[in-house]
Tab-separated table of C-alpha atoms in Angstrom:
chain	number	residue	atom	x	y	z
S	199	UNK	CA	135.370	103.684	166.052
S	200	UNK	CA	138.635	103.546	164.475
S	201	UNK	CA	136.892	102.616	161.041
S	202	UNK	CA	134.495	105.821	161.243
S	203	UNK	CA	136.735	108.228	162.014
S	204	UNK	CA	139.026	107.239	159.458
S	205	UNK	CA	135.929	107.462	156.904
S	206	UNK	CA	135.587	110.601	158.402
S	207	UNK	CA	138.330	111.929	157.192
S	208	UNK	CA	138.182	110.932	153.850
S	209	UNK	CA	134.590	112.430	153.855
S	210	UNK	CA	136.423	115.879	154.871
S	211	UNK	CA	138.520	115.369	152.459
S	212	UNK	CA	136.879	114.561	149.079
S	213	UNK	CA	133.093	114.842	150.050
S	214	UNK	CA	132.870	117.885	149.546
S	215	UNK	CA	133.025	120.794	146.803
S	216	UNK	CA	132.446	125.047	146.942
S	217	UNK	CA	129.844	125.820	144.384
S	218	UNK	CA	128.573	128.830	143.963
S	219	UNK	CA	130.487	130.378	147.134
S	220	UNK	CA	128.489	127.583	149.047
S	221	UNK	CA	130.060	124.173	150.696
S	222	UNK	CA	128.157	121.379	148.931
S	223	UNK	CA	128.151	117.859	149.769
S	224	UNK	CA	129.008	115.238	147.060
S	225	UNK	CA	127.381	112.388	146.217
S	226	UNK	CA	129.375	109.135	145.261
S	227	UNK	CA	133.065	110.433	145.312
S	228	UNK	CA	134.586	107.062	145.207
S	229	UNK	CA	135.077	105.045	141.883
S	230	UNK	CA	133.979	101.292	141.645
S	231	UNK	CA	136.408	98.995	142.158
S	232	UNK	CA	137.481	96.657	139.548
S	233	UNK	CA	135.943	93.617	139.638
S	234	UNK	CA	133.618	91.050	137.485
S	235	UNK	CA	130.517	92.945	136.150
S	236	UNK	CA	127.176	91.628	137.298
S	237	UNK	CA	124.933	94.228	135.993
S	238	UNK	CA	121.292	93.966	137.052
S	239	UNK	CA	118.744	91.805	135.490
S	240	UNK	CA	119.910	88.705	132.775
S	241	UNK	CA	122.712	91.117	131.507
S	242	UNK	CA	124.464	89.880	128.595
S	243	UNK	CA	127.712	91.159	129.520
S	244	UNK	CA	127.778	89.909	132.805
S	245	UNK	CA	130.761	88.584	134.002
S	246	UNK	CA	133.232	90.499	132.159
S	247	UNK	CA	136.101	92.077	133.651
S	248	UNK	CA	135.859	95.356	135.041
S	249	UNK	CA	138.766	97.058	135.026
S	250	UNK	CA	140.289	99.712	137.310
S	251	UNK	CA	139.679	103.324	137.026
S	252	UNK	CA	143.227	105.398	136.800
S	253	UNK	CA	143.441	109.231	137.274
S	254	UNK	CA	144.789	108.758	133.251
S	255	UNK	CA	140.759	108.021	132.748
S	256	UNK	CA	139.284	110.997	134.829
S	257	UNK	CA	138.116	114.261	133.523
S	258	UNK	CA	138.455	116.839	136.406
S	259	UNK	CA	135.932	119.603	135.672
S	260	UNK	CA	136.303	122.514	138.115
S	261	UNK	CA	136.223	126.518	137.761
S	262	UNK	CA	138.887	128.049	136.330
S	263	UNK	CA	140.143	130.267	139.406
S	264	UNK	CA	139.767	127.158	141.789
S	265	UNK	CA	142.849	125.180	142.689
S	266	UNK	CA	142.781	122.022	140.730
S	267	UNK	CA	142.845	118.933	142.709
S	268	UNK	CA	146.115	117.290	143.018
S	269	UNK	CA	146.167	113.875	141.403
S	270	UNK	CA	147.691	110.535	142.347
S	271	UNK	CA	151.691	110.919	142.865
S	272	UNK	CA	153.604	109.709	139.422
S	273	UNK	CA	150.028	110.125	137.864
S	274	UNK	CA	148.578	112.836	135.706
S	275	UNK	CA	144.346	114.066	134.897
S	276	UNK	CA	143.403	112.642	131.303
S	277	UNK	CA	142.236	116.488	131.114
S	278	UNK	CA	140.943	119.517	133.519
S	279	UNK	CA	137.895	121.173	131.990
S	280	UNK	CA	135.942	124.065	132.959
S	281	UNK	CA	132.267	123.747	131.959
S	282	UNK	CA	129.973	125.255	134.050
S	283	UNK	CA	126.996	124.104	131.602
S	284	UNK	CA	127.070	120.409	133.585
S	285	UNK	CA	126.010	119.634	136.828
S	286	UNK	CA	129.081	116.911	137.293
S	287	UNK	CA	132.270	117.158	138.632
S	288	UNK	CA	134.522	114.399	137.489
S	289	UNK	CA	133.765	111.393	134.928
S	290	UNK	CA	135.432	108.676	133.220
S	291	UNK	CA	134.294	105.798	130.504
S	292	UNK	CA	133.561	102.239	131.781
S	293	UNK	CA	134.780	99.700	129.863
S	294	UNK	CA	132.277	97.131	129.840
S	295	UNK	CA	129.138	99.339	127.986
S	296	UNK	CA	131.354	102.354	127.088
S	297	UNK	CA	129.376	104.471	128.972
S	298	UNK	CA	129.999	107.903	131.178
S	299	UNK	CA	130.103	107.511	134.909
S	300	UNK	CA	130.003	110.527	136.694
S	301	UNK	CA	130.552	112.328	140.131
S	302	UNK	CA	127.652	114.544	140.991
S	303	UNK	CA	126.531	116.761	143.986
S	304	UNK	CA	124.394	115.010	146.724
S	305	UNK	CA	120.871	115.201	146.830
S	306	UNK	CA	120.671	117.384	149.199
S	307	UNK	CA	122.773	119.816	147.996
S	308	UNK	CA	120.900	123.350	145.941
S	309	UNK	CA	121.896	121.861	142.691
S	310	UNK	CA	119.818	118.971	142.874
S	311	UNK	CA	117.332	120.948	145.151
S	312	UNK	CA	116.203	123.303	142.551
S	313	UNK	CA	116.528	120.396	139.739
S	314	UNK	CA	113.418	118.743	141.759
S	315	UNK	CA	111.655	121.924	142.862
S	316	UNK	CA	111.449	122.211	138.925
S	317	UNK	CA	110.698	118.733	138.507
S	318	UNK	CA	107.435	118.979	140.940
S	319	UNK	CA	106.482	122.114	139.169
S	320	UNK	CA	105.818	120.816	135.967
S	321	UNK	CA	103.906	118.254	137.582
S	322	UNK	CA	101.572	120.482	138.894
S	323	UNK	CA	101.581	122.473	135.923
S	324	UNK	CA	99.945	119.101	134.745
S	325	UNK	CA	96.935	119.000	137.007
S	326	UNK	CA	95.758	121.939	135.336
S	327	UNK	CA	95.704	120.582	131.797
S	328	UNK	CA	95.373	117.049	132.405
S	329	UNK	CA	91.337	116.346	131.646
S	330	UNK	CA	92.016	118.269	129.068
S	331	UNK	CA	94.990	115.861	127.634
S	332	UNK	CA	92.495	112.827	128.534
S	333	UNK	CA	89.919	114.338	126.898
S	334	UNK	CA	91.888	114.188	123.883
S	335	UNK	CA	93.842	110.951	123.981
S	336	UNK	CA	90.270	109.322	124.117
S	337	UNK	CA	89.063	110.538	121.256
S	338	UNK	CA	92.167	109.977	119.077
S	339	UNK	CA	91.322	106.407	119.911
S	340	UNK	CA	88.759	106.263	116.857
S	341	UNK	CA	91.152	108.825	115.024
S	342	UNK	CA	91.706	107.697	111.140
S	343	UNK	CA	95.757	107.059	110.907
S	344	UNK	CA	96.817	104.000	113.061
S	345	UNK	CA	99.769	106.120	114.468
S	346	UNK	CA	97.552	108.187	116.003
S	347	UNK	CA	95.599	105.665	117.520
S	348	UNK	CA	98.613	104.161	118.501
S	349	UNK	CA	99.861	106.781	120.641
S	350	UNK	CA	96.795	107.730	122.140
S	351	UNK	CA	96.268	103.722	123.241
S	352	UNK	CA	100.180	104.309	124.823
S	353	UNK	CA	99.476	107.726	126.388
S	354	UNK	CA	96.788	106.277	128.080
S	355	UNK	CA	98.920	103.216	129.595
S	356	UNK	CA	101.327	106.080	130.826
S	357	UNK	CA	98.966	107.841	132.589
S	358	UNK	CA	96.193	105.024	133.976
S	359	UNK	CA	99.724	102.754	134.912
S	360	UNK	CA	102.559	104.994	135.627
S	361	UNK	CA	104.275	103.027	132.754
S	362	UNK	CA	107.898	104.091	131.936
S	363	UNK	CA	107.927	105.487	128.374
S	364	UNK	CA	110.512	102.895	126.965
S	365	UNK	CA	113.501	104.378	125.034
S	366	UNK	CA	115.255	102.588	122.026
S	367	UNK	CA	117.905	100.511	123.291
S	368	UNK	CA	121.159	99.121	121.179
S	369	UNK	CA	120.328	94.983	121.025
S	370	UNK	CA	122.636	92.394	122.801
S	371	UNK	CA	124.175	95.126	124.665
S	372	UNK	CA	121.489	95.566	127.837
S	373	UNK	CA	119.466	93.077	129.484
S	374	UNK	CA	115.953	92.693	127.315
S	375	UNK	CA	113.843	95.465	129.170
S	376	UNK	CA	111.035	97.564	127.642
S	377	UNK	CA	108.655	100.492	128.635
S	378	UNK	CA	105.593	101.241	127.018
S	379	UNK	CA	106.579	102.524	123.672
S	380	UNK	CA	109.008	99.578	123.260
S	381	UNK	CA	106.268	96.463	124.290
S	382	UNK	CA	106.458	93.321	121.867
S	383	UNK	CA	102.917	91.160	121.044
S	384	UNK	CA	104.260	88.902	123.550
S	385	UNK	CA	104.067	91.434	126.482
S	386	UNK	CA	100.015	91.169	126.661
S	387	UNK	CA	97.608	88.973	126.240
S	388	UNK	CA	93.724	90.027	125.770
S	389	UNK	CA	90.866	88.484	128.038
S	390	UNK	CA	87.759	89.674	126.574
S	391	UNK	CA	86.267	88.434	130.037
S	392	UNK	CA	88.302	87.567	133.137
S	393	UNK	CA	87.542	87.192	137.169
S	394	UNK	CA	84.113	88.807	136.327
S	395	UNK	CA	85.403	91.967	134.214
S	396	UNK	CA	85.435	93.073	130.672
S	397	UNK	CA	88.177	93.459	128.463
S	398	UNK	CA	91.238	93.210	130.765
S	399	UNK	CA	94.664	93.385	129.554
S	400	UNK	CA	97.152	91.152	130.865
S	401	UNK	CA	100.972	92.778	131.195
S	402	UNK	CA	104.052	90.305	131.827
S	403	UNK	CA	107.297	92.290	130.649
S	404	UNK	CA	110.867	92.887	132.255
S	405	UNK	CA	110.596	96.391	132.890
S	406	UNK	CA	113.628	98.518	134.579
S	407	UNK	CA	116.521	96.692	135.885
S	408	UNK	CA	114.944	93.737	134.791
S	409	UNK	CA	112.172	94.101	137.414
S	410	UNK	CA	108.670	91.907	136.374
S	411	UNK	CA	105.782	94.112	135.648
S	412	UNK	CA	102.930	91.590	135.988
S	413	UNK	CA	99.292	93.083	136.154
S	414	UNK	CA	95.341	92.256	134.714
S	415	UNK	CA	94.077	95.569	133.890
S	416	UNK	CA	90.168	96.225	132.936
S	417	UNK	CA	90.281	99.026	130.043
S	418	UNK	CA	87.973	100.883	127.930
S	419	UNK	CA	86.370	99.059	125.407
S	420	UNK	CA	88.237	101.430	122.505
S	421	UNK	CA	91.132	100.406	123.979
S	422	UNK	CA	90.310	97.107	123.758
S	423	UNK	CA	89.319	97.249	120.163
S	424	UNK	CA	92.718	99.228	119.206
S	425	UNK	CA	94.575	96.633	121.004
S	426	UNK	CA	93.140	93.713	119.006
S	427	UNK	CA	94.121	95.855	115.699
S	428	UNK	CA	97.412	96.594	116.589
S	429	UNK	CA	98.199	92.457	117.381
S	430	UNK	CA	96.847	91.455	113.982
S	431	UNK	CA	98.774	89.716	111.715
S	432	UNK	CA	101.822	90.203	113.935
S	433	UNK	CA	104.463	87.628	115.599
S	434	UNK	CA	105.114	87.723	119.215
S	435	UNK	CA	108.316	89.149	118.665
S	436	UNK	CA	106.924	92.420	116.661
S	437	UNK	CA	106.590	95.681	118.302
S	438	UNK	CA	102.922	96.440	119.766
S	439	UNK	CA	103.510	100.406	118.851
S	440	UNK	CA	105.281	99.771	115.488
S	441	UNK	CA	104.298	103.292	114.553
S	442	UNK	CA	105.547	104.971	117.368
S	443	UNK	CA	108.623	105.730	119.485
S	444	UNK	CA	109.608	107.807	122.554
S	445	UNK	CA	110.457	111.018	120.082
S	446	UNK	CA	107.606	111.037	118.323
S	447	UNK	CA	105.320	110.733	121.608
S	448	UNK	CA	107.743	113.070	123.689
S	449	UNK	CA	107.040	115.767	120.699
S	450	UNK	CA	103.556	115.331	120.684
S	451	UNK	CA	103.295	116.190	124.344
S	452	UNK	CA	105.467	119.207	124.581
S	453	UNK	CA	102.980	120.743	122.158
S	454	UNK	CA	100.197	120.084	124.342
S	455	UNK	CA	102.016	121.750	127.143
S	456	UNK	CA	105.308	123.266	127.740
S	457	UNK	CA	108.133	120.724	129.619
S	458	UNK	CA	105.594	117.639	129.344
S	459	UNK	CA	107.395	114.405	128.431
S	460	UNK	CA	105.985	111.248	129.119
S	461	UNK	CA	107.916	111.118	132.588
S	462	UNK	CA	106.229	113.794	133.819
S	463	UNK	CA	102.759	111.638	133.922
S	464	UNK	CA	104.584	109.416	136.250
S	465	UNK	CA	105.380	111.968	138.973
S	466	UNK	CA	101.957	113.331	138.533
S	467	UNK	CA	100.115	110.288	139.108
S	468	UNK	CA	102.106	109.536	142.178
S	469	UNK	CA	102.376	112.504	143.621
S	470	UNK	CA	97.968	112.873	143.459
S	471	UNK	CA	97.808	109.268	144.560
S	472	UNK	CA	99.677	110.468	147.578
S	473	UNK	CA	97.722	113.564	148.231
S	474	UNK	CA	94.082	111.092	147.396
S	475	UNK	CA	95.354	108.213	149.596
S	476	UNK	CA	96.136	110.279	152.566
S	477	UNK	CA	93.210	111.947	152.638
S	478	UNK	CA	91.560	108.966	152.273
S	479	UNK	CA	92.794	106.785	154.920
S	480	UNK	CA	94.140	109.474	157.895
S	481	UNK	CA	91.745	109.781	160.710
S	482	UNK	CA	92.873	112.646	162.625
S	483	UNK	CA	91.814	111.215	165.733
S	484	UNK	CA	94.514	108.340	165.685
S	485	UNK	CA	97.498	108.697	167.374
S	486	UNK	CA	101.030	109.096	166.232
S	487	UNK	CA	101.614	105.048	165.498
S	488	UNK	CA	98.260	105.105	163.702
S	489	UNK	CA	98.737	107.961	161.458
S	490	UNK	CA	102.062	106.916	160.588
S	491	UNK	CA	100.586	103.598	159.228
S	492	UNK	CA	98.219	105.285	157.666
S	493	UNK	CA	100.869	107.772	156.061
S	494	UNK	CA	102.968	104.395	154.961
S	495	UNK	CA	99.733	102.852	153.329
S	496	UNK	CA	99.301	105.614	151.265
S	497	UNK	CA	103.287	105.858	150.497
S	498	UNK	CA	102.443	101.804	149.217
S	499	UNK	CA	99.551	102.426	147.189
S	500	UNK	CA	102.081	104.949	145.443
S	501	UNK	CA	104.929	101.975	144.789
S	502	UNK	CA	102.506	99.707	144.077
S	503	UNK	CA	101.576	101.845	141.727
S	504	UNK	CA	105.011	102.643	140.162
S	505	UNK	CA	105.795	99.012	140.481
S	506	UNK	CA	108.740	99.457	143.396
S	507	UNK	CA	109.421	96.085	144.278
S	508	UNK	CA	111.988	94.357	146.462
S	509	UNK	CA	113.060	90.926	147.119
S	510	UNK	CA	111.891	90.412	150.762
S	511	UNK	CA	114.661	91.365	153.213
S	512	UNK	CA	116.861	87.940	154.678
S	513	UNK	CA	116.422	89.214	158.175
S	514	UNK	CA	112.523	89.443	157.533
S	515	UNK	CA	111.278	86.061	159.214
S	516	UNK	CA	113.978	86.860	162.003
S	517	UNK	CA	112.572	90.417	162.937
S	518	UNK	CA	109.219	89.707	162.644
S	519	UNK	CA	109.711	86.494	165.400
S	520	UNK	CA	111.184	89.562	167.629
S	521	UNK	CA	108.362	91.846	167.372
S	522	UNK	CA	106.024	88.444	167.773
S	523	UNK	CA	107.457	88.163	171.049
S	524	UNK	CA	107.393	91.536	172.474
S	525	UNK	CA	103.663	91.820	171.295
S	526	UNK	CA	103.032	88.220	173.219
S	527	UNK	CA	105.228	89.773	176.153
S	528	UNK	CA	103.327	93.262	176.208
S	529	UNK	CA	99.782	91.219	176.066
S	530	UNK	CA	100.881	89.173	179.187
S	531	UNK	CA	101.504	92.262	180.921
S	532	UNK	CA	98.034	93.495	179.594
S	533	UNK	CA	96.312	90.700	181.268
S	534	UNK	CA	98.391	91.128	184.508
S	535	UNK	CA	97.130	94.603	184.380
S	536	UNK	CA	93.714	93.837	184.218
S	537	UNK	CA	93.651	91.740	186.657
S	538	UNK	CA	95.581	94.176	189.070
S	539	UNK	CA	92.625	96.600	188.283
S	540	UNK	CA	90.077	94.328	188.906
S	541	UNK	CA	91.476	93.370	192.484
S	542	UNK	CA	92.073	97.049	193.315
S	543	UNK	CA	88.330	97.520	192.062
S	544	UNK	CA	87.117	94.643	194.545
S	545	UNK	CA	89.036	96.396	197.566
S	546	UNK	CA	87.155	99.904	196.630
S	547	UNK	CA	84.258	98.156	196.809
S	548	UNK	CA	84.598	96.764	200.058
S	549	UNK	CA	86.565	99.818	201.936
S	550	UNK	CA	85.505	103.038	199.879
S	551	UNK	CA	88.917	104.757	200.897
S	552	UNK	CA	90.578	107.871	199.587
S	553	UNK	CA	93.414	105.836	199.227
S	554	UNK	CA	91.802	102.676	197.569
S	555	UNK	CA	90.688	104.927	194.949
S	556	UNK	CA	93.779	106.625	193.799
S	557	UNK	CA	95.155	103.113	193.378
S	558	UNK	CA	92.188	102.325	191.131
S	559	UNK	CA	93.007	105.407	189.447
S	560	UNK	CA	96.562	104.212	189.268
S	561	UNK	CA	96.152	101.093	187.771
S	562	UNK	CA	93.691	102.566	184.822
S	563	UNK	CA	96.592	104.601	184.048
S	564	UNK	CA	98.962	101.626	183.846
S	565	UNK	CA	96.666	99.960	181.783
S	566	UNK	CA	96.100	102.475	178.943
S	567	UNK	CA	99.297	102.999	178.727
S	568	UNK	CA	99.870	99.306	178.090
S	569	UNK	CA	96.997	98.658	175.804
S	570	UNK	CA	98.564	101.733	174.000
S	571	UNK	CA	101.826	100.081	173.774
S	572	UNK	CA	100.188	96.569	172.356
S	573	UNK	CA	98.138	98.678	169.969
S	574	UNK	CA	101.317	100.000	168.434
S	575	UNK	CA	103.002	97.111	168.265
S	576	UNK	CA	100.562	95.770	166.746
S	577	UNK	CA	100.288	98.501	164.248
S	578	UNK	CA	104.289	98.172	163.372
S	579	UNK	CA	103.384	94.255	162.770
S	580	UNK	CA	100.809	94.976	160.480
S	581	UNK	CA	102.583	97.525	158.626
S	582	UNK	CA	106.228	95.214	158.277
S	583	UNK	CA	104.007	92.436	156.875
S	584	UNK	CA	102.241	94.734	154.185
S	585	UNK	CA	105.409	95.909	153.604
S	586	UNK	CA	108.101	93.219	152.908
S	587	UNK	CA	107.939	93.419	149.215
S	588	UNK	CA	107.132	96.914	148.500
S	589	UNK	CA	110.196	99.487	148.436
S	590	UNK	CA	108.602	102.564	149.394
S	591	UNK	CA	112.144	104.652	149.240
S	592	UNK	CA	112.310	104.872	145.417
S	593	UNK	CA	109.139	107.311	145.225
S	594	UNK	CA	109.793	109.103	148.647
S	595	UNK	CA	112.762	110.291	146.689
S	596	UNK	CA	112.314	110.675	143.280
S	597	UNK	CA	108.399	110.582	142.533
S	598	UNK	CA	106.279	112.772	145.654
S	599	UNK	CA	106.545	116.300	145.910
S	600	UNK	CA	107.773	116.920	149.584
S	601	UNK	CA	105.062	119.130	149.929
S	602	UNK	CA	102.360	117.062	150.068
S	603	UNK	CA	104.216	115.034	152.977
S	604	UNK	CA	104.942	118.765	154.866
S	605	UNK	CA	101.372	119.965	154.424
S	606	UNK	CA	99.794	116.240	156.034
């Protein structure tokens, strides 16, 4: 209790900021500690020192009629700026990649808000155009000059596998990740036949923060044939796309519609998933436990896929024992149940009473409402079981337009 109220006060304190007149919550207000770097994935620089962050390091950037936060006694800002073009509040360099950390507003604040109100926008600005994009991409597949072809074949990986695009990244200085534009030879291997298909691509690449991306995919035959071109002559280590980068991809799409980046394909495809899967699998009949599942299948066949994986959770085998045992407990008093009805039944038979039957009556009642019970735990065992590897936060937050959830 101590411990809470104490972090209480800090939150008071430094967790929050005015912005425009209005009392916004901050994100992360606290800087990392120093410490030895782990970074995620096979980093290369992992296990340097990280050192500690000293007001001397901080950029304050506030308004310039606001009172300007105090720093440490004996210690000074390394400047005050007011730049009301950025969305952050304070930042500093880390020493290990040289890069800016930032404090920002929480998500929930209006900032960030209207950031993803325009984010799912332009997605749906993309439903309206997107056959026609497809349309397009296909055809460029027999176009004449191989970088053409070569960024229709990648367009349609981003939008048929919610593939990241794959920016440029400085070598030996991040772990060895790639997105679409950035895939080696190596990354795929080509099964003109496999498990009873035709022409199925094979993916096995580190995508981000090092998480696998392993999948067989069955593609279009053009594909196919591009793919074979695009391999030939070429050592594992060479670039698949060797004509194309994020820029020149990025470009291409904001002249096919206004704000469309390559991103933008990946909110789109999850968000429809979403809207497809629930309509697919709710029954309105169910009750609350049922269409919840079905509301979390749908949220998996969205991570799935955007690739939103997790290492199953240590307390998995543990919880799942618990919930074993209340379903075996609730099933005992199932049976019990039953056979209270049936005896009740018997004595209705034999007396016909008034009273005899509202005990019948009674005990039905009991009996749904256990049968309900073991249904739902039942449900909640299914759905922890389909779900121990699948994060499904990730696209709740970044990836489906609220909307969709409200309107279901």
């Amino acid at each position: 209790q101590k411990l809470k109220e104490e972090a209480e006060k800090i939150q008071e304190e430094y967790g929050y900021c005015i912005l425009d007149g209005h009392r916004e919550k901050i994100g992360n207000f606290k800087t990392e500690p120093p410490g030895l770097f782990r970074g995620r994935g096979d980093h290369p620089k992992m296990g340097m020192l990280k050192k500690r962050i000293m007001p001397e390091d901080v950029v304050i950037n506030c308004s310039k009629d606001s009172k300007i936060p105090e720093p440490p006694e004996g210690h000074k800002w390394k400047e005050v700026r007011f730049d009301n073009t950025v969305t952050w509040l304070a930042s500093w360099t880390e020493n290990i990649q040289n890069t800016l950390k930032y404090i920002m507003l929480n998500p929930s604040s209006k900032l960030k808000g209207e950031k993803d109100w325009h984010k799912y926008e332009v997605a749906r600005r993309l439903k309206d155009v997107v056959h026609k994009i497809r349309a397009q991409y296909q055809a460029d597949w027999k176009a004449k000059e191989m970088k053409t072809r070569q960024r229709a074949v990648a367009l349609y990986f981003i939008d048929k596998l919610a593939l990241r695009a794959g920016n440029e990244k400085e070598e030996g200085e991040t772990a060895d990740t790639v997105g679409c534009c950035s895939l080696r030879v190596e990354h795929i291997k080509l099964h003109p036949e496999l498990g009873g298909q035709e022409h199925v691509v094979e993916f096995d690449f580190l995508g981000k923060d090092s998480i696998r991306y392993y999948n067989k995919v069955a593609v279009e035959k053009m594909v196919f044939r591009n793919l074979q071109l695009f391999m030939k002559n070429k050592d594992p280590a060479d670039d698949l796309f060797d004509r194309l980068n994020t820029n020149i991809l990025n470009r291409h799409l904001q002249s096919l519609m206004d704000g469309l980046s390559a991103k933008v394909f990946r909110t789109y495809n999850a968000s429809i998933t979403l809207q497809e899967q629930l309509k697919a699998l709710t029954n309105s009949e169910d009750n609350v436990a049922g269409k919840l599942l079905s509301y979390n299948r749908a949220n998996r066949a969205v991570a799935i896929l955007c690739n939103h994986q997790r290492s199953t959770p240590k307390t998995f085998e543990k919880s799942m024992q618990n919930l074993q045992a209340k379903i075996d407990a609730k099933k005992q008093q199932v049976e019990e149940a039953q056979q209270e009805l049936k005896k009740a039944e018997d004595e209705l038979e034999e007396t016909k009473d008034a009273k005899a039957e509202g005990l019948v009556e009674k005990k039905k009642k009991l009996l749904e409402r256990l049968e309900e019970q073991l249904a739902k735990l039942n449900v909640q065992a299914t759905d922890k079981e389909e779900n121990k590897q699948i994060a499904l936060g990730t696209s709740k937050l970044n990836y489906l337009d609220p909307r969709i959830s409200i309107a279901w």
